[in-house]
CSV table of C-alpha atoms in Angstrom, one decimal:
chain,number,residue,atom,x,y,z
P,1451,UNK,CA,109.3,140.2,72.9
P,1452,UNK,CA,112.9,138.7,72.9
P,1453,UNK,CA,114.4,142.2,72.7
P,1454,UNK,CA,113.0,143.5,76.6
P,1455,UNK,CA,115.3,140.2,77.1
P,1456,UNK,CA,119.0,140.5,79.0
P,1457,UNK,CA,120.9,138.0,76.8
P,1458,UNK,CA,124.1,136.9,78.1
P,1459,UNK,CA,127.1,134.4,76.9
P,1460,UNK,CA,129.1,132.3,79.0
P,1461,UNK,CA,131.9,130.4,78.7
P,1462,UNK,CA,132.4,127.8,80.6
P,1463,UNK,CA,130.5,125.8,82.9
P,1464,UNK,CA,132.3,122.0,82.6
P,1465,UNK,CA,135.6,120.1,82.4
P,1466,UNK,CA,137.3,118.3,79.9
P,1467,UNK,CA,140.3,120.3,78.6
P,1468,UNK,CA,139.0,118.5,74.9
P,1469,UNK,CA,135.6,120.5,75.6
P,1470,UNK,CA,137.2,123.3,76.9
P,1471,UNK,CA,139.1,124.3,74.0
P,1472,UNK,CA,136.3,123.2,71.5
P,1473,UNK,CA,134.7,125.1,73.2
P,1474,UNK,CA,137.1,128.3,72.5
P,1475,UNK,CA,137.0,127.4,68.8
P,1476,UNK,CA,132.9,127.4,68.8
P,1477,UNK,CA,132.8,129.8,70.2
P,1478,UNK,CA,132.9,132.5,67.2
P,1479,UNK,CA,129.9,130.4,65.3
P,1480,UNK,CA,128.2,130.6,68.2
P,1481,UNK,CA,128.4,134.0,69.5
P,1482,UNK,CA,126.9,134.8,66.1
P,1483,UNK,CA,123.7,132.2,66.1
P,1484,UNK,CA,122.8,133.9,68.9
P,1485,UNK,CA,123.5,137.5,68.4
P,1486,UNK,CA,120.8,136.3,65.3
P,1487,UNK,CA,118.7,134.3,66.4
P,1488,UNK,CA,118.1,136.8,69.5
P,1489,UNK,CA,119.0,140.2,68.4
P,1490,UNK,CA,121.5,141.4,71.5
P,1491,UNK,CA,124.1,140.9,73.9
P,1492,UNK,CA,123.8,142.2,77.5
P,1493,UNK,CA,126.2,140.5,79.9
P,1494,UNK,CA,129.7,138.1,78.9
P,1495,UNK,CA,131.0,136.1,81.2
P,1496,UNK,CA,134.5,134.7,81.1
P,1497,UNK,CA,134.0,131.1,83.4
P,1498,UNK,CA,136.3,128.3,81.3
P,1499,UNK,CA,138.6,126.9,83.3
P,1500,UNK,CA,141.0,123.7,83.2
P,1501,UNK,CA,143.3,122.3,86.4
P,1502,UNK,CA,147.1,122.7,86.0
P,1503,UNK,CA,148.5,118.7,85.9
P,1504,UNK,CA,151.3,119.0,83.4
P,1505,UNK,CA,154.3,119.4,85.7
P,1506,UNK,CA,156.7,123.1,85.4
P,1507,UNK,CA,159.8,121.3,86.9
P,1508,UNK,CA,159.8,118.1,85.5
P,1509,UNK,CA,164.0,116.4,84.8
P,1510,UNK,CA,163.7,115.3,80.4
P,1511,UNK,CA,165.8,113.3,79.2
P,1512,UNK,CA,167.3,115.5,76.4
P,1513,UNK,CA,168.4,118.6,75.5
P,1514,UNK,CA,166.5,121.1,73.5
P,1515,UNK,CA,163.8,119.9,75.7
P,1516,UNK,CA,160.5,118.8,73.5
P,1517,UNK,CA,158.1,121.5,73.5
P,1518,UNK,CA,155.7,122.0,76.0
P,1519,UNK,CA,152.0,121.8,75.5
P,1520,UNK,CA,150.4,123.6,78.9
P,1521,UNK,CA,146.8,124.3,77.8
P,1522,UNK,CA,146.1,126.0,80.8
P,1523,UNK,CA,147.2,129.3,79.4
P,1524,UNK,CA,145.3,128.8,75.9
P,1525,UNK,CA,141.7,128.2,78.5
P,1526,UNK,CA,142.7,130.1,81.3
P,1527,UNK,CA,144.3,133.3,79.4
P,1528,UNK,CA,143.8,133.2,75.6
P,1529,UNK,CA,140.8,132.3,75.9
P,1530,UNK,CA,139.3,135.8,78.4
P,1531,UNK,CA,141.1,137.5,76.1
P,1532,UNK,CA,139.4,136.1,72.7
P,1533,UNK,CA,135.6,135.5,75.3
P,1534,UNK,CA,136.1,140.2,75.6
P,1535,UNK,CA,136.9,140.4,72.0
P,1536,UNK,CA,134.1,138.5,71.0
P,1537,UNK,CA,132.0,140.0,73.1
P,1538,UNK,CA,132.6,144.2,72.2
P,1539,UNK,CA,131.9,143.8,68.7
P,1540,UNK,CA,128.7,142.5,69.8
P,1541,UNK,CA,127.7,145.4,72.1
P,1542,UNK,CA,128.7,147.2,69.9
P,1543,UNK,CA,125.7,145.6,67.5
P,1544,UNK,CA,123.4,145.7,70.4
P,1545,UNK,CA,120.6,148.4,69.4
P,1546,UNK,CA,119.3,150.6,72.3
P,1547,UNK,CA,120.7,153.9,74.0
P,1548,UNK,CA,122.4,153.9,77.5
P,1549,UNK,CA,122.3,150.6,77.4
P,1550,UNK,CA,123.5,148.3,80.1
P,1551,UNK,CA,126.0,146.9,78.8
P,1552,UNK,CA,128.7,143.7,81.8
P,1553,UNK,CA,131.9,141.7,81.3
P,1554,UNK,CA,132.5,140.0,84.2
P,1555,UNK,CA,136.0,137.8,84.8
P,1556,UNK,CA,136.4,134.1,86.9
P,1557,UNK,CA,139.6,134.1,88.6
P,1558,UNK,CA,141.6,132.9,91.1
P,1559,UNK,CA,143.1,133.5,94.8
P,1560,UNK,CA,145.6,132.8,92.5
P,1561,UNK,CA,146.3,135.8,91.1
P,1562,UNK,CA,147.5,138.0,94.6
P,1563,UNK,CA,148.9,134.9,96.4
P,1564,UNK,CA,151.1,132.6,93.6
P,1565,UNK,CA,151.1,128.6,93.5
P,1566,UNK,CA,154.2,126.8,93.8
P,1567,UNK,CA,152.0,123.3,93.5
P,1568,UNK,CA,150.4,125.8,90.1
P,1569,UNK,CA,152.3,128.4,89.3
P,1570,UNK,CA,150.8,128.3,85.0
P,1571,UNK,CA,147.3,128.4,87.0
P,1572,UNK,CA,148.4,131.0,88.8
P,1573,UNK,CA,150.0,133.3,85.9
P,1574,UNK,CA,147.0,132.9,83.7
P,1575,UNK,CA,144.4,134.2,87.4
P,1576,UNK,CA,147.5,137.3,87.1
P,1577,UNK,CA,147.0,138.5,84.0
P,1578,UNK,CA,143.6,138.4,83.9
P,1579,UNK,CA,143.2,140.4,86.6
P,1580,UNK,CA,146.1,142.9,85.0
P,1581,UNK,CA,143.8,142.7,81.6
P,1582,UNK,CA,141.6,144.3,83.4
P,1583,UNK,CA,142.7,146.1,84.7
P,1584,UNK,CA,144.2,147.2,81.3
P,1585,UNK,CA,140.9,147.7,79.6
P,1586,UNK,CA,138.0,148.9,82.5
P,1587,UNK,CA,138.7,152.6,81.4
P,1588,UNK,CA,138.2,152.7,77.6
P,1589,UNK,CA,135.1,149.8,78.0
P,1590,UNK,CA,132.7,152.2,80.4
P,1591,UNK,CA,134.2,155.3,79.3
P,1592,UNK,CA,133.3,155.4,75.8
P,1593,UNK,CA,131.0,152.5,75.3
P,1594,UNK,CA,129.1,151.9,78.6
P,1595,UNK,CA,130.6,148.3,79.4
P,1596,UNK,CA,131.1,147.8,83.6
P,1597,UNK,CA,133.9,145.0,83.1
P,1598,UNK,CA,134.4,143.0,86.6
P,1599,UNK,CA,137.1,139.8,87.9
P,1600,UNK,CA,136.0,138.4,90.8
P,1601,UNK,CA,138.8,136.5,92.7
P,1602,UNK,CA,137.5,133.3,94.2
P,1603,UNK,CA,139.2,131.1,96.7
P,1604,UNK,CA,138.3,127.5,96.5
P,1605,UNK,CA,135.6,126.6,95.7
P,1606,UNK,CA,135.0,122.7,95.5
P,1607,UNK,CA,133.7,121.4,91.5
P,1608,UNK,CA,134.6,118.3,89.2
P,1609,UNK,CA,138.0,120.2,88.2
P,1610,UNK,CA,139.0,118.6,91.3
P,1611,UNK,CA,138.7,114.5,92.1
P,1612,UNK,CA,137.0,113.8,95.6
P,1613,UNK,CA,140.8,112.6,96.5
P,1614,UNK,CA,142.6,115.9,95.8
P,1615,UNK,CA,139.0,118.0,98.0
P,1616,UNK,CA,139.8,115.6,101.1
P,1617,UNK,CA,143.4,116.7,101.4
P,1618,UNK,CA,142.1,120.2,101.8
P,1619,UNK,CA,140.2,121.2,105.9
P,1620,UNK,CA,137.0,121.9,105.3
P,1621,UNK,CA,137.3,125.7,106.2
P,1622,UNK,CA,139.6,126.6,103.2
P,1623,UNK,CA,136.3,125.9,100.8
P,1624,UNK,CA,133.9,129.3,99.9
P,1625,UNK,CA,130.3,128.1,99.6
P,1626,UNK,CA,129.2,128.9,96.2
P,1627,UNK,CA,126.1,131.2,97.2
P,1628,UNK,CA,128.4,132.9,98.5
P,1629,UNK,CA,130.2,133.2,95.1
P,1630,UNK,CA,127.4,133.5,93.3
P,1631,UNK,CA,125.9,135.9,95.5
P,1632,UNK,CA,128.8,137.6,95.0
P,1633,UNK,CA,128.0,138.0,91.4
P,1634,UNK,CA,124.7,139.1,91.1
P,1635,UNK,CA,125.2,142.1,93.8
P,1636,UNK,CA,127.9,143.3,90.8
P,1637,UNK,CA,125.5,142.9,88.6
P,1638,UNK,CA,122.9,144.3,90.4
P,1639,UNK,CA,125.6,147.4,89.5
P,1640,UNK,CA,124.7,149.9,93.5
P,1641,UNK,CA,126.5,150.7,95.4
P,1642,UNK,CA,128.8,148.0,96.8
P,1643,UNK,CA,130.3,147.5,100.3
P,1644,UNK,CA,133.2,145.2,101.0
P,1645,UNK,CA,133.3,143.3,104.1
P,1646,UNK,CA,136.5,146.1,105.0
P,1647,UNK,CA,133.7,147.9,105.1
P,1648,UNK,CA,135.4,149.5,102.5
P,1649,UNK,CA,132.0,151.4,100.5
P,1650,UNK,CA,132.4,152.0,96.4
P,1651,UNK,CA,129.4,154.5,95.2
P,1652,UNK,CA,127.0,153.7,92.0
P,1653,UNK,CA,129.0,156.3,90.1
P,1654,UNK,CA,132.2,154.6,90.2
P,1655,UNK,CA,130.8,150.8,90.4
P,1656,UNK,CA,133.0,149.5,87.3
P,1657,UNK,CA,136.7,148.2,86.7
P,1658,UNK,CA,137.0,146.4,90.2
P,1659,UNK,CA,137.9,143.2,90.9
P,1660,UNK,CA,136.3,141.2,93.8
P,1661,UNK,CA,138.2,138.4,95.9
P,1662,UNK,CA,136.1,135.9,97.7
P,1663,UNK,CA,137.3,134.2,100.5
P,1664,UNK,CA,134.7,131.7,102.7
P,1665,UNK,CA,131.8,134.1,103.1
P,1666,UNK,CA,134.0,137.2,102.6
P,1667,UNK,CA,134.2,139.1,99.6
P,1668,UNK,CA,137.0,142.7,99.1
P,1669,UNK,CA,137.4,144.8,96.5
P,1670,UNK,CA,141.4,144.4,95.7
P,1671,UNK,CA,142.4,147.5,93.9
P,1672,UNK,CA,145.1,147.7,91.8
P,1673,UNK,CA,148.6,148.4,92.5
P,1674,UNK,CA,150.1,151.6,93.9
P,1675,UNK,CA,152.6,153.0,92.5
P,1676,UNK,CA,156.2,153.1,93.4
P,1677,UNK,CA,157.2,157.3,93.5
P,1678,UNK,CA,155.7,160.0,91.8
P,1679,UNK,CA,157.3,159.5,89.0
P,1680,UNK,CA,156.3,156.0,88.1
P,1681,UNK,CA,153.2,157.3,88.6
P,1682,UNK,CA,153.4,160.9,86.1
P,1683,UNK,CA,154.3,158.2,83.6
P,1684,UNK,CA,151.4,155.2,83.9
P,1685,UNK,CA,149.3,158.5,83.8
P,1686,UNK,CA,150.6,159.8,80.9
P,1687,UNK,CA,150.7,157.0,78.5
P,1688,UNK,CA,147.8,156.2,79.0
P,1689,UNK,CA,143.3,156.8,77.7
P,1690,UNK,CA,143.0,158.2,80.3
P,1691,UNK,CA,145.4,161.4,78.9
P,1692,UNK,CA,144.9,161.6,76.0
P,1693,UNK,CA,142.6,162.6,74.0
P,1694,UNK,CA,142.7,159.8,71.2
P,1695,UNK,CA,139.9,156.3,72.9
P,1696,UNK,CA,136.8,158.5,70.9
P,1697,UNK,CA,138.5,156.4,67.5
P,1698,UNK,CA,139.9,154.0,69.1
P,1699,UNK,CA,136.9,152.6,69.6
P,1700,UNK,CA,134.5,153.6,66.8
P,1701,UNK,CA,137.4,152.4,64.0
P,1702,UNK,CA,138.2,154.0,60.4
């Protein structure tokens, strides 16, 4: 029966700005049609991606400068927020007690290190990581949604041309099989261990950010607080302290 199977919603999977924008705009209709057909969603993978082709350093001849077009922000970050917005509502509507729900973001190593060549791309990828850190407590504790981010090193896809691939040494590329294998580890959601031998027990296995490079994978924790007053300030403004998240999640 359909109800016995898990159903995934995956954005992305191809390239081209126009196509990706169209996918984002049509995502609500596609999600609703899929839910009506299958009756559930258990897994959402925000995967849409394009390369940064605009030149943010470009000189112009007039002032004020023309309004810039940076589709990487719309696709590489806003699209992830929109996917999350849709997914949480269809997750809520999925029937069953003890639902096994998962939201996965596809980010990049540039989220940690920046990129002088593609600064807007790097900024969008960093935003994804911080967005995940911000939503994961509420999603896990009050909705049973396990949210994760993968931040992979360079992989060979059609987002870059063969000539662009050739500019990088072969040792810099991460095998696609390593990326998919790491995703499988997260999907299985048991006790996990990274390439630094750091272990996360099953009960704490949610909200992880996983960096993937070459044949290794690493847990990347949020940055440490600069001092105790900052830690206390952030806690006092968090949903972990205030009991209102239940009403926030359930609505009126």
